[in-house]
Amino acid sequence: MITTIVLVFIFFSLTGVPIAFALGLAGMAGILVGGFPMVQLSGKIVHSIDNFPLMAIPLFILAGELMSRGGVMQRVIDIANAIVGRIRGGLGVATVMAAMGISGISGTAVSDAAALGGSLGPALTKAYGRSYGASLVASASNLGPIIPPSAGMILYAYLAEDVSVGALFVSGVIPGVILGLATILLVLYQAHRRQFPISENPFDFRNLLQALARGWAVVLMPFIVIGGIVGGAFTATEGAAIAVAYALVLGFATRELKLADLAPALLKSAITTAIVGALIGFASQVTYLFTAEMVGVAIAEWIQGLTTSPMMFVFIVMVLLVLVGIPIEANASFIMLVPILAPIATSYGIDPIYFGLLFVFNITLGGITPPVGAQLFVASSIWRVSMGEMMGDLMPFIILQYCVMFILMFFPAVITFLPRLLGY
Amino acid sequence: MQPPNPSPEPVSSPAWLRVYDRLLLAVDTVIGYVVTVAMAALAFVLILQVFFRYVLNDSLEWGNDVPRLAFIMVVVLSIPLAFRFNGHVGMDVDLTRFKFISKAALHRFNAVFMLVLFAVVAYYAVQLAGKTWDQMMPGLNVSVGMFYLSLAVGQAHCCLHVCRILITGMLPEHDEALEA
C-alpha cells in the first residue's frame, strides 16, 4: 500500500498535478489498495482543517496584507533609510533593515518581498540595476518566516505537535538577526567591490526622529503581539487577531487604509490560506495511512541503523531539505516531511525547538532557489527579470544564507538560548 | 471586491464555451463574496472574542464556533478560486520536452484524475453532511453538517474548473497579482 501511495504521488506530481491533489490521489489509491472506506477521504479533510491554532495563519497574512495595502509598511522602510544614511551600498543595507522590521509584522516571505519590491523597487533599480535589486529583495524577504511572527512556524508546530508556537517564535529572533547582519555585511562587501553609488541622503538625526515619530506605532506592533504570545498572555491565534485589529486601527488612523482596500485584502488572504489548507486537507489521508502502517517508525529504525549520532541525523535532514526545497514549494515540504521527521528527531533526543527552527530556516531558504522559489516569482515579476538573469547576483546570497544555516546547526545554544531564558 | 479575472479564452472559442466561462465567472464571483464575508467574520469574531476575554473578563458562547465554521468555509470554498489564478503549487517538471507528449493532452490527462478525486470527495462529503445534519455545534445552533456541505460545494466548484481544463486542454494564466 505504501509503495502504491508513493508511486501515485510521484507520478502525478511529475505530470503536473498540483501537489495537494497529487497527495489526494495518492490517499485515494491507498484507500483502494488498503480496503479502507472511501468516506474517510472527505472526513479527514474537514478534521485536519478544523483546528483552532491554524486560524492564526490567515490572520497574520491578513494583518500583513492590510499593513501593505495601507502603505503603513512604508513607514518602517523610511526608518531604515533614515538610520543608514550616506554610505556606499546604503540603500541595500536599508533594504535588509526594512526587511527585518517588516518581518515582525507579516508572517510570510512572499508578502515581505511584495512590500519591499513595491516600495523600494524603483530606487534599487536606479542604484544597482534590476537583477541585483530583485535578488536582494528576494533574499532579504527570507527574514520574514524566520523573525516572528511566521506562518511556517505555526504550520510546523501544528504538524510536529511537540513544540509550541511561542517557543518557535522566540527561537527565531537571534538567528533572524544573525542572518540579517550577515546579509548586510555581504551587501557592504559587494558595494565596495562593485563600486555601488553612495546613498544620496546623509545621516540626519532630525530625519531619523521624524521617521520614528511617523513609524513608532508600526514598530511597536511586533513587540505587543509577539510579546503577548511568548509571555503566555494570549494564544497565537488571539495574537494574530490582535495584529489584524492593530493593522486596521493604524491603517484608518493614519488614513492610509481605505474601506475599498478591505475586500481585496480579505479575498487574497483567503485564497493564500486555501492553498496551504488544500495541502493540509488532502495530505491528511496519506498521513493517516503512513501512521497506520508505522512508516515513521520504519524510517526512524532505518536512519538509526545508519547513524546513532544526533548531529549526523540533523545534518542528513538538512541536506535532504536543501534537496527537497529546490523542486518543492515550502508549505508542501512542511506537510510531507514534518510528521515523519519531527518524531524521529525526538527519538534521537534532539531539542524540538532547535530542530523546528532549523527545519523552518532551511525550508524558507528554498524560497530563493529556482525553479519554484516563491520569493523569486514575486521579485522576478515585479522587476520583469527572468530567474536566469538573476542567478549571477542571487547566488552569493543563496550561498551565504545556507552557510549561516549550517553554522547555526553546529551551535544549538544560539537557537535555544532565548527560549530557555523565557522558560520554554 | 474585484471579481476574479476571467479565464483566458481563445478568440475563436465556440459560443457554448463562452457561456460556460460566463457561468464559471459568475460562480467564482458569488463564491468570492461568500469567502470574503467568511474571512471578515473569522477576523471580526476572533477580535471580539479577545476583547471580551481580556477586557470584559467574559467569553462569547459562540466565540469559538463561528470562527471554526468561517475558517473551514474560507479554506474549502477558496480552493477552487485558487484554480482560477493557477495558484496551487506543483513541481516544475516540464514533461512536454518529450516530443510525444503534448501540453493539451497532459493537461487533459491530469484533469480526468482530478475530476475523479473532486467528485469522490464531493459525493462522500454530501453523505457525511446528511449523517451529521442533526448534530449541532456546542455554542451555535448550526449543524456540524455545514462543514461537509461547504466541502461538497467547494469540490463541486473545483469540478467546474477542472472540466474547463478538460475541454480546452489549457490551464488558466498564472496570476502574478496573487503573488504580488
XYZ file of C-alpha atoms in Angstrom:
604
model
C 0.000 0.000 0.000
C 2.778 2.442 0.932
C 4.583 1.746 -2.346
C 1.359 2.473 -4.249
C 0.871 5.754 -2.372
C 4.434 6.890 -3.034
C 4.363 5.877 -6.708
C 0.986 7.506 -7.367
C 2.148 10.706 -5.660
C 5.418 10.858 -7.605
C 3.685 10.045 -10.900
C 1.036 12.757 -10.623
C 3.475 15.328 -9.248
C 5.660 14.769 -12.292
C 2.758 15.035 -14.718
C 1.982 18.477 -13.277
C -0.940 17.838 -10.925
C -0.689 20.358 -8.033
C 0.967 18.720 -5.020
C -2.169 18.992 -2.853
C -4.217 16.996 -5.349
C -1.390 14.564 -6.113
C -1.472 13.816 -2.370
C -5.261 13.444 -2.575
C -4.960 10.966 -5.454
C -2.245 9.076 -3.551
C -4.514 8.939 -0.485
C -7.375 7.666 -2.643
C -5.134 4.958 -4.120
C -4.057 3.989 -0.578
C -7.691 3.646 0.475
C -8.461 1.425 -2.534
C -5.440 -0.830 -2.054
C -5.758 -0.979 1.752
C -9.506 -1.639 1.676
C -10.424 1.354 3.844
C -13.795 3.108 3.471
C -13.605 5.915 0.883
C -15.689 8.203 3.116
C -12.501 8.697 5.173
C -11.152 10.960 2.443
C -13.788 13.664 2.913
C -13.919 13.239 6.692
C -10.183 13.661 7.147
C -10.064 16.808 5.007
C -12.516 18.563 7.322
C -10.983 17.140 10.517
C -7.480 18.249 9.598
C -8.579 21.827 8.877
C -10.869 22.042 11.918
C -8.081 23.310 14.135
C -8.046 26.495 16.232
C -4.255 27.222 16.130
C -4.274 27.048 12.309
C -6.565 30.093 12.236
C -3.511 32.210 13.099
C -2.205 31.704 9.544
C -4.936 33.628 7.627
C -4.991 36.308 10.304
C -1.242 37.002 10.181
C -1.463 37.007 6.368
C -4.382 39.456 6.598
C -2.517 41.721 9.035
C 0.457 41.894 6.676
C -1.850 42.483 3.724
C -3.640 45.370 5.482
C -0.337 46.955 6.524
C 0.997 46.608 3.000
C -2.115 47.925 1.231
C -2.452 50.808 3.671
C 1.115 51.943 2.986
C 1.907 51.568 6.687
C 4.918 49.373 5.870
C 6.446 52.348 4.054
C 6.985 53.915 7.476
C 9.221 51.014 8.519
C 11.197 51.437 5.305
C 11.544 55.187 5.994
C 13.005 54.456 9.441
C 15.526 52.024 7.943
C 16.532 54.614 5.336
C 16.928 57.316 7.987
C 19.164 55.090 10.154
C 21.543 54.086 7.365
C 22.365 57.495 5.933
C 25.124 58.213 3.425
C 27.277 55.125 2.917
C 28.272 53.052 -0.107
C 25.509 50.484 -0.643
C 23.370 52.332 1.903
C 20.133 51.635 0.056
C 20.897 47.907 0.068
C 21.589 47.992 3.806
C 18.350 49.921 4.354
C 16.505 47.258 2.323
C 17.764 44.485 4.600
C 16.964 46.516 7.732
C 13.495 47.252 6.394
C 13.041 43.527 5.740
C 13.956 42.825 9.360
C 11.392 45.394 10.511
C 8.647 44.163 8.189
C 9.332 40.567 9.239
C 7.929 41.434 12.631
C 4.634 42.462 11.069
C 3.784 39.930 8.385
C 4.071 36.170 8.612
C 5.233 35.237 5.135
C 8.269 35.894 2.945
C 6.113 36.380 -0.144
C 4.215 39.347 1.313
C 7.502 40.868 2.529
C 9.009 40.534 -0.935
C 5.935 42.184 -2.463
C 6.016 45.047 0.081
C 9.755 45.663 -0.286
C 9.709 45.315 -4.067
C 6.747 47.658 -4.407
C 8.289 50.341 -2.193
C 11.998 50.156 -2.921
C 11.899 48.698 -6.440
C 12.485 51.856 -8.492
C 15.227 53.189 -6.192
C 17.047 49.839 -6.097
C 16.861 49.528 -9.887
C 18.293 53.033 -10.316
C 21.134 52.408 -7.871
C 22.122 48.785 -8.516
C 20.257 47.549 -11.597
C 17.209 45.311 -11.956
C 18.862 41.966 -11.405
C 20.656 42.946 -8.182
C 17.578 44.747 -6.830
C 15.386 41.705 -7.436
C 17.975 39.332 -5.946
C 18.455 41.494 -2.857
C 14.729 41.801 -2.163
C 14.105 38.080 -2.717
C 16.942 37.225 -0.318
C 16.082 39.822 2.325
C 12.456 38.678 2.372
C 13.675 35.295 3.640
C 13.941 37.000 7.027
C 10.115 37.044 7.112
C 9.453 33.453 8.179
C 12.498 33.347 10.492
C 11.847 36.508 12.514
C 8.422 36.068 14.200
C 5.534 36.007 13.518
C 5.828 33.228 10.973
C 3.170 31.194 9.186
C 5.796 28.492 8.635
C 6.427 28.171 12.370
C 2.684 27.918 13.086
C 2.407 25.160 10.483
C 5.460 23.349 11.864
C 4.140 23.475 15.442
C 0.757 22.136 14.281
C 2.334 19.247 12.374
C 5.077 18.341 14.872
C 2.843 18.512 17.955
C 5.825 18.526 20.348
C 6.768 22.208 20.272
C 4.784 25.371 20.977
C 4.336 28.216 18.517
C 5.579 30.671 21.163
C 8.840 28.735 21.658
C 9.478 28.623 17.910
C 8.696 32.327 17.573
C 11.276 33.229 20.237
C 13.873 30.845 18.823
C 13.796 32.699 15.501
C 14.824 36.096 16.884
C 18.609 35.597 17.263
C 19.078 33.508 14.076
C 16.983 36.097 12.202
C 19.169 38.953 13.419
C 22.340 36.969 12.574
C 21.024 36.265 9.070
C 20.101 39.950 8.655
C 23.551 41.138 9.783
C 25.301 38.592 7.556
C 23.252 39.810 4.581
C 24.132 43.432 5.420
C 27.855 42.546 5.525
C 27.562 40.845 2.133
C 25.807 43.908 0.684
C 28.536 46.207 2.053
C 31.270 43.953 0.644
C 29.600 43.817 -2.778
C 29.004 47.588 -2.692
C 32.696 48.165 -2.057
C 33.817 45.665 -4.709
C 31.369 46.741 -7.391
C 31.608 50.447 -6.523
C 27.882 50.879 -5.938
C 26.829 54.541 -5.610
C 26.841 56.190 -2.204
C 23.269 56.770 -0.998
C 22.037 60.288 -1.563
C 20.754 61.322 1.865
C 23.334 61.944 4.602
C 22.508 60.833 8.140
C 20.408 63.480 9.825
C 19.248 62.997 13.404
C 16.161 65.149 12.776
C 15.212 62.954 9.805
C 15.533 59.907 11.997
C 13.370 61.452 14.726
C 10.742 62.390 12.147
C 10.727 58.888 10.690
C 10.457 57.404 14.182
C 7.619 59.778 15.062
C 5.725 58.604 11.972
C 6.541 54.929 12.349
C 6.853 54.131 16.074
C 3.380 52.638 16.267
C 4.166 50.200 13.463
C 7.467 49.170 15.044
C 5.694 48.631 18.366
C 3.252 46.101 16.918
C 5.512 43.021 16.864
C 6.579 43.713 20.449
C 2.958 43.727 21.610
C 1.787 40.757 19.532
C 4.840 38.511 19.792
C 5.492 39.619 23.368
C 1.945 38.654 24.297
C 2.185 35.236 22.653
C 5.616 34.473 24.076
C 4.686 35.790 27.519
C 1.689 33.462 27.583
C -0.805 36.323 27.770
C -2.654 35.051 24.723
C -2.532 32.257 22.147
C -1.005 32.587 18.670
C -4.499 32.828 17.140
C -5.535 35.551 19.584
C -2.232 37.335 18.915
C -2.951 37.159 15.194
C -6.433 38.629 15.801
C -4.834 41.471 17.779
C -2.399 42.029 14.888
C -5.357 42.392 12.483
C -7.111 44.834 14.859
C -3.855 46.784 15.264
C -3.335 46.935 11.478
C -6.921 48.155 10.976
C -6.696 50.847 13.661
C -3.294 52.005 12.445
C -4.351 51.991 8.803
C -7.520 54.011 9.395
C -5.920 56.339 11.981
C -3.178 57.274 9.523
C -5.798 57.484 6.738
C -3.586 55.284 4.587
C -6.033 52.375 4.567
C -9.338 52.804 2.772
C -12.557 50.832 3.118
C -12.154 49.790 -0.512
C -8.889 48.022 0.434
C -10.607 45.665 2.861
C -12.426 43.289 0.491
C -9.422 42.591 -1.790
C -7.220 42.082 1.272
C -9.728 39.614 2.756
C -10.138 37.697 -0.507
C -6.418 37.491 -1.195
C -5.716 36.301 2.363
C -8.446 33.662 1.977
C -7.052 32.323 -1.306
C -3.495 32.246 0.053
C -4.806 30.347 3.099
C -6.702 27.909 0.872
C -3.517 26.981 -0.980
C -1.996 25.927 2.364
C -5.324 24.455 3.555
C -5.644 22.282 0.445
C -2.225 20.807 1.161
C -3.129 20.116 4.798
C -6.529 18.646 3.931
C -5.541 16.386 1.045
C -2.337 15.240 2.783
C -4.275 14.132 5.870
C -5.323 10.773 4.387
C -1.744 9.968 3.377
C -0.504 10.977 6.840
C -3.141 8.725 8.419
C -2.186 5.731 6.252
C 1.534 6.317 6.902
C 0.834 6.399 10.645
C -1.330 3.251 10.466
C 1.420 1.415 8.600
C 4.063 2.810 11.002
C 6.116 4.296 8.163
C 7.687 6.843 10.506
C 8.906 4.076 12.810
C 10.367 2.133 9.877
C 12.186 5.225 8.570
C 13.416 6.024 12.100
C 14.800 2.494 12.502
C 16.446 2.676 9.101
C 18.115 6.039 9.842
C 19.131 4.894 13.336
C 20.779 1.907 11.646
C 22.827 4.357 9.567
C 23.864 6.628 12.422
C 23.328 6.931 16.154
C 24.708 10.469 16.231
C 22.003 13.129 16.650
C 24.208 15.710 14.926
C 24.725 13.435 11.940
C 20.956 12.898 11.780
C 20.362 16.661 11.775
C 22.998 17.048 9.060
C 21.362 14.354 6.899
C 17.952 16.032 7.353
C 19.353 19.464 6.474
C 20.925 18.125 3.265
C 17.657 16.320 2.445
C 15.677 19.535 2.982
C 18.049 21.509 0.762
C 17.438 18.953 -1.996
C 13.679 18.858 -1.371
C 13.480 22.661 -1.195
C 14.751 23.032 -4.743
C 11.825 21.392 -6.601
C 9.071 21.583 -3.942
C 7.259 24.603 -2.510
C 7.723 25.414 1.190
C 4.270 24.528 2.563
C 4.210 21.238 0.682
C 7.602 20.355 2.152
C 6.316 21.075 5.664
C 3.220 18.948 5.201
C 5.009 15.974 3.692
C 8.077 15.875 5.917
C 7.365 17.317 9.384
C 5.042 14.466 10.521
C 7.742 11.949 9.574
C 10.948 13.717 10.608
C 9.934 15.540 13.828
C 9.162 12.325 15.795
C 12.445 10.782 14.589
C 14.325 13.859 15.837
C 12.622 13.409 19.207
C 13.687 9.749 19.294
C 17.293 10.950 18.884
C 16.829 13.224 21.914
C 17.177 16.363 19.771
C 15.715 19.552 21.242
C 12.402 20.085 19.357
C 12.865 23.868 19.364
C 16.341 23.573 17.801
C 15.156 21.055 15.201
C 11.990 23.011 14.447
C 13.804 26.293 13.883
C 16.423 24.681 11.637
C 13.634 22.981 9.692
C 11.758 26.264 9.144
C 15.031 28.082 8.338
C 16.000 25.502 5.719
C 12.596 25.316 4.053
C 12.439 29.130 3.972
C 15.727 29.302 2.090
C 14.122 27.101 -0.576
C 12.044 30.200 -1.436
C 15.002 31.745 -3.259
C 16.247 28.637 -5.035
C 14.941 28.061 -8.574
C 12.794 26.650 -10.066
C 9.927 27.009 -7.529
C 11.099 29.760 -5.157
C 8.025 31.795 -4.228
C 10.038 34.937 -3.445
C 11.820 34.583 -6.774
C 8.463 34.561 -8.580
C 7.467 37.792 -6.835
C 10.793 39.563 -7.377
C 11.090 38.470 -10.998
C 7.521 39.582 -11.725
C 7.980 42.997 -10.062
C 11.300 43.674 -11.799
C 10.355 41.911 -15.044
C 13.605 39.999 -14.964
C 13.962 36.282 -15.600
C 15.260 33.875 -12.965
C 18.145 33.033 -15.281
C 19.177 36.708 -15.421
C 19.006 36.917 -11.617
C 21.172 33.870 -10.929
C 24.535 35.663 -11.039
C 23.500 38.246 -8.447
C 21.420 35.799 -6.438
C 23.993 33.044 -5.977
C 26.152 34.839 -3.330
C 23.007 35.419 -1.231
C 21.939 31.770 -1.564
C 25.415 30.526 -0.556
C 25.592 32.982 2.372
C 22.168 32.032 3.732
C 22.863 28.291 3.571
C 26.267 28.883 5.254
C 24.530 30.739 8.113
C 22.096 27.842 8.470
C 24.834 25.193 8.651
C 26.794 27.310 11.161
C 23.665 27.613 13.337
C 23.304 23.843 13.139
C 26.609 23.420 14.970
C 25.704 25.968 17.686
C 22.323 24.881 19.096
C 22.645 27.321 22.009
C 22.255 30.259 19.600
C 18.782 28.939 18.784
C 17.714 27.686 22.214
C 19.219 30.434 24.424
C 16.284 32.850 24.223
C 13.521 30.224 24.554
C 15.267 28.744 27.616
C 15.692 32.216 29.107
C 11.935 32.738 28.776
C 11.111 29.385 30.342
C 10.331 27.218 27.312
C -14.451 43.416 -4.235
C -12.674 42.900 -7.517
C -14.192 39.922 -9.328
C -11.565 37.379 -10.325
C -10.097 37.738 -13.812
C -11.929 35.831 -16.500
C -10.192 32.711 -17.770
C -8.071 33.060 -20.872
C -10.303 32.305 -23.796
C -9.242 31.846 -27.396
C -10.748 34.470 -29.680
C -12.370 31.765 -31.809
C -13.834 29.805 -28.877
C -17.291 28.350 -29.570
C -20.403 30.040 -28.198
C -21.137 27.295 -25.674
C -17.631 27.664 -24.202
C -18.179 31.396 -23.810
C -21.424 30.611 -21.986
C -19.564 28.118 -19.792
C -16.917 30.733 -18.993
C -19.564 33.284 -18.085
C -21.205 30.729 -15.798
C -17.855 29.904 -14.197
C -17.084 33.583 -13.685
C -20.499 34.089 -12.076
C -19.956 31.148 -9.709
C -16.445 32.390 -8.865
C -17.763 35.873 -8.154
C -20.553 34.623 -5.879
C -18.172 32.283 -4.020
C -15.653 35.156 -3.848
C -18.242 37.243 -1.984
C -19.083 34.348 0.364
C -15.404 33.776 1.121
C -14.808 37.481 1.726
C -17.686 37.585 4.213
C -16.471 34.374 5.903
C -12.945 35.759 6.196
C -14.309 39.014 7.637
C -16.421 37.021 10.127
C -13.395 34.946 11.128
C -11.301 38.030 11.849
C -14.101 40.058 13.433
C -15.332 37.364 15.843
C -11.808 36.459 16.928
C -11.044 40.124 17.633
C -14.342 40.384 19.518
C -13.552 37.229 21.478
C -10.158 38.641 22.507
C -11.859 41.898 23.597
C -14.451 40.027 25.665
C -11.899 37.712 27.236
C -9.221 40.240 28.151
C -11.136 43.473 28.595
C -14.553 42.358 29.878
C -13.356 39.129 31.554
C -16.146 37.318 29.783
C -16.385 34.906 26.891
C -18.721 34.714 23.919
C -20.632 31.437 23.888
C -20.369 31.240 20.101
C -16.897 32.789 20.029
C -15.195 29.526 19.045
C -17.814 28.043 16.756
C -18.269 30.989 14.388
C -14.519 31.231 13.611
C -14.401 27.435 13.290
C -17.180 27.418 10.693
C -15.811 30.523 8.958
C -12.298 29.097 8.752
C -13.426 25.806 7.233
C -15.607 27.692 4.741
C -12.726 30.016 3.842
C -10.409 27.092 3.115
C -12.709 24.693 1.270
C -14.538 27.355 -0.756
C -11.335 29.200 -1.746
C -9.624 26.081 -3.136
C -11.480 26.422 -6.491
C -10.788 30.181 -6.573
C -7.066 29.416 -6.431
C -7.644 27.337 -9.609
C -8.697 30.452 -11.478
C -5.388 32.100 -10.584
C -3.499 28.846 -11.257
C -2.305 29.362 -7.694
C -1.987 25.765 -6.459
C 1.639 24.772 -6.109
C 3.188 21.971 -8.097
C 6.531 20.605 -9.136
C 8.176 22.388 -12.021
C 8.897 19.456 -14.311
C 8.186 20.020 -17.998
C 7.283 16.640 -19.471
C 6.303 18.276 -22.745
C 10.022 18.359 -23.590
C 9.397 14.806 -24.722
C 8.099 15.204 -28.248
C 5.430 12.516 -27.916
C 3.696 14.377 -25.046
C 1.600 17.406 -25.946
C 0.718 20.052 -23.375
C -3.023 19.839 -24.042
C -3.026 16.033 -23.754
C -1.102 16.195 -20.464
C -3.467 18.807 -19.007
C -6.471 16.728 -20.083
C -4.937 13.573 -18.603
C -4.377 15.327 -15.239
C -7.831 16.901 -15.372
C -9.527 13.482 -15.673
C -7.917 12.235 -12.458
C -8.507 15.492 -10.580
C -12.140 15.382 -11.705
C -12.481 11.887 -10.237
C -10.829 12.997 -6.972
C -13.057 16.059 -6.556
C -16.203 14.155 -7.491
C -15.430 11.394 -4.968
C -14.675 13.893 -2.194
C -17.850 15.862 -3.008
C -20.016 12.693 -3.078
C -18.822 11.475 0.326
C -18.958 14.990 1.763
C -22.677 15.081 0.888
C -23.121 11.704 2.602
C -21.299 12.941 5.717
C -23.362 16.144 5.706
C -26.513 14.030 5.723
C -25.272 11.797 8.535
C -24.197 14.688 10.773
C -27.025 17.096 9.971
C -28.736 16.576 13.336
C -25.531 17.277 15.302
C -25.331 20.908 16.399
C -22.181 22.855 17.236
C -21.747 23.308 21.008
C -22.147 27.083 21.103
C -24.083 27.744 17.915
C -27.395 26.449 16.646
C -25.890 25.410 13.318
C -25.390 21.846 12.145
C -21.927 20.286 12.024
C -23.069 19.060 8.606
C -22.369 22.591 7.326
C -18.641 21.754 7.371
C -19.187 18.868 4.981
C -21.718 20.751 2.891
C -19.160 23.530 2.363
C -16.616 20.903 1.333
C -19.093 19.398 -1.140
C -19.825 22.829 -2.661
C -16.110 23.624 -2.881
C -15.301 20.319 -4.545
C -18.207 20.609 -6.997
C -16.903 24.076 -7.868
C -13.426 22.549 -8.384
C -15.053 20.093 -10.823
C -16.328 23.042 -12.884
C -12.802 24.471 -13.143
C -11.270 21.115 -13.979
C -13.948 20.471 -16.632
C -12.798 23.623 -18.377
C -9.243 22.331 -18.447
C -10.563 19.027 -19.759
C -12.489 20.746 -22.545
C -9.856 23.245 -23.645
C -6.656 21.452 -22.651
C -5.443 24.788 -21.273
C -4.553 25.941 -17.761
C -5.554 29.440 -16.633
C -2.795 32.073 -16.717
C -0.721 32.190 -13.535
C -1.879 35.423 -11.923
C 1.092 37.449 -10.741
C -1.233 39.743 -8.828
C -1.933 36.891 -6.439
C 1.775 36.559 -5.734
C 2.478 40.236 -5.581
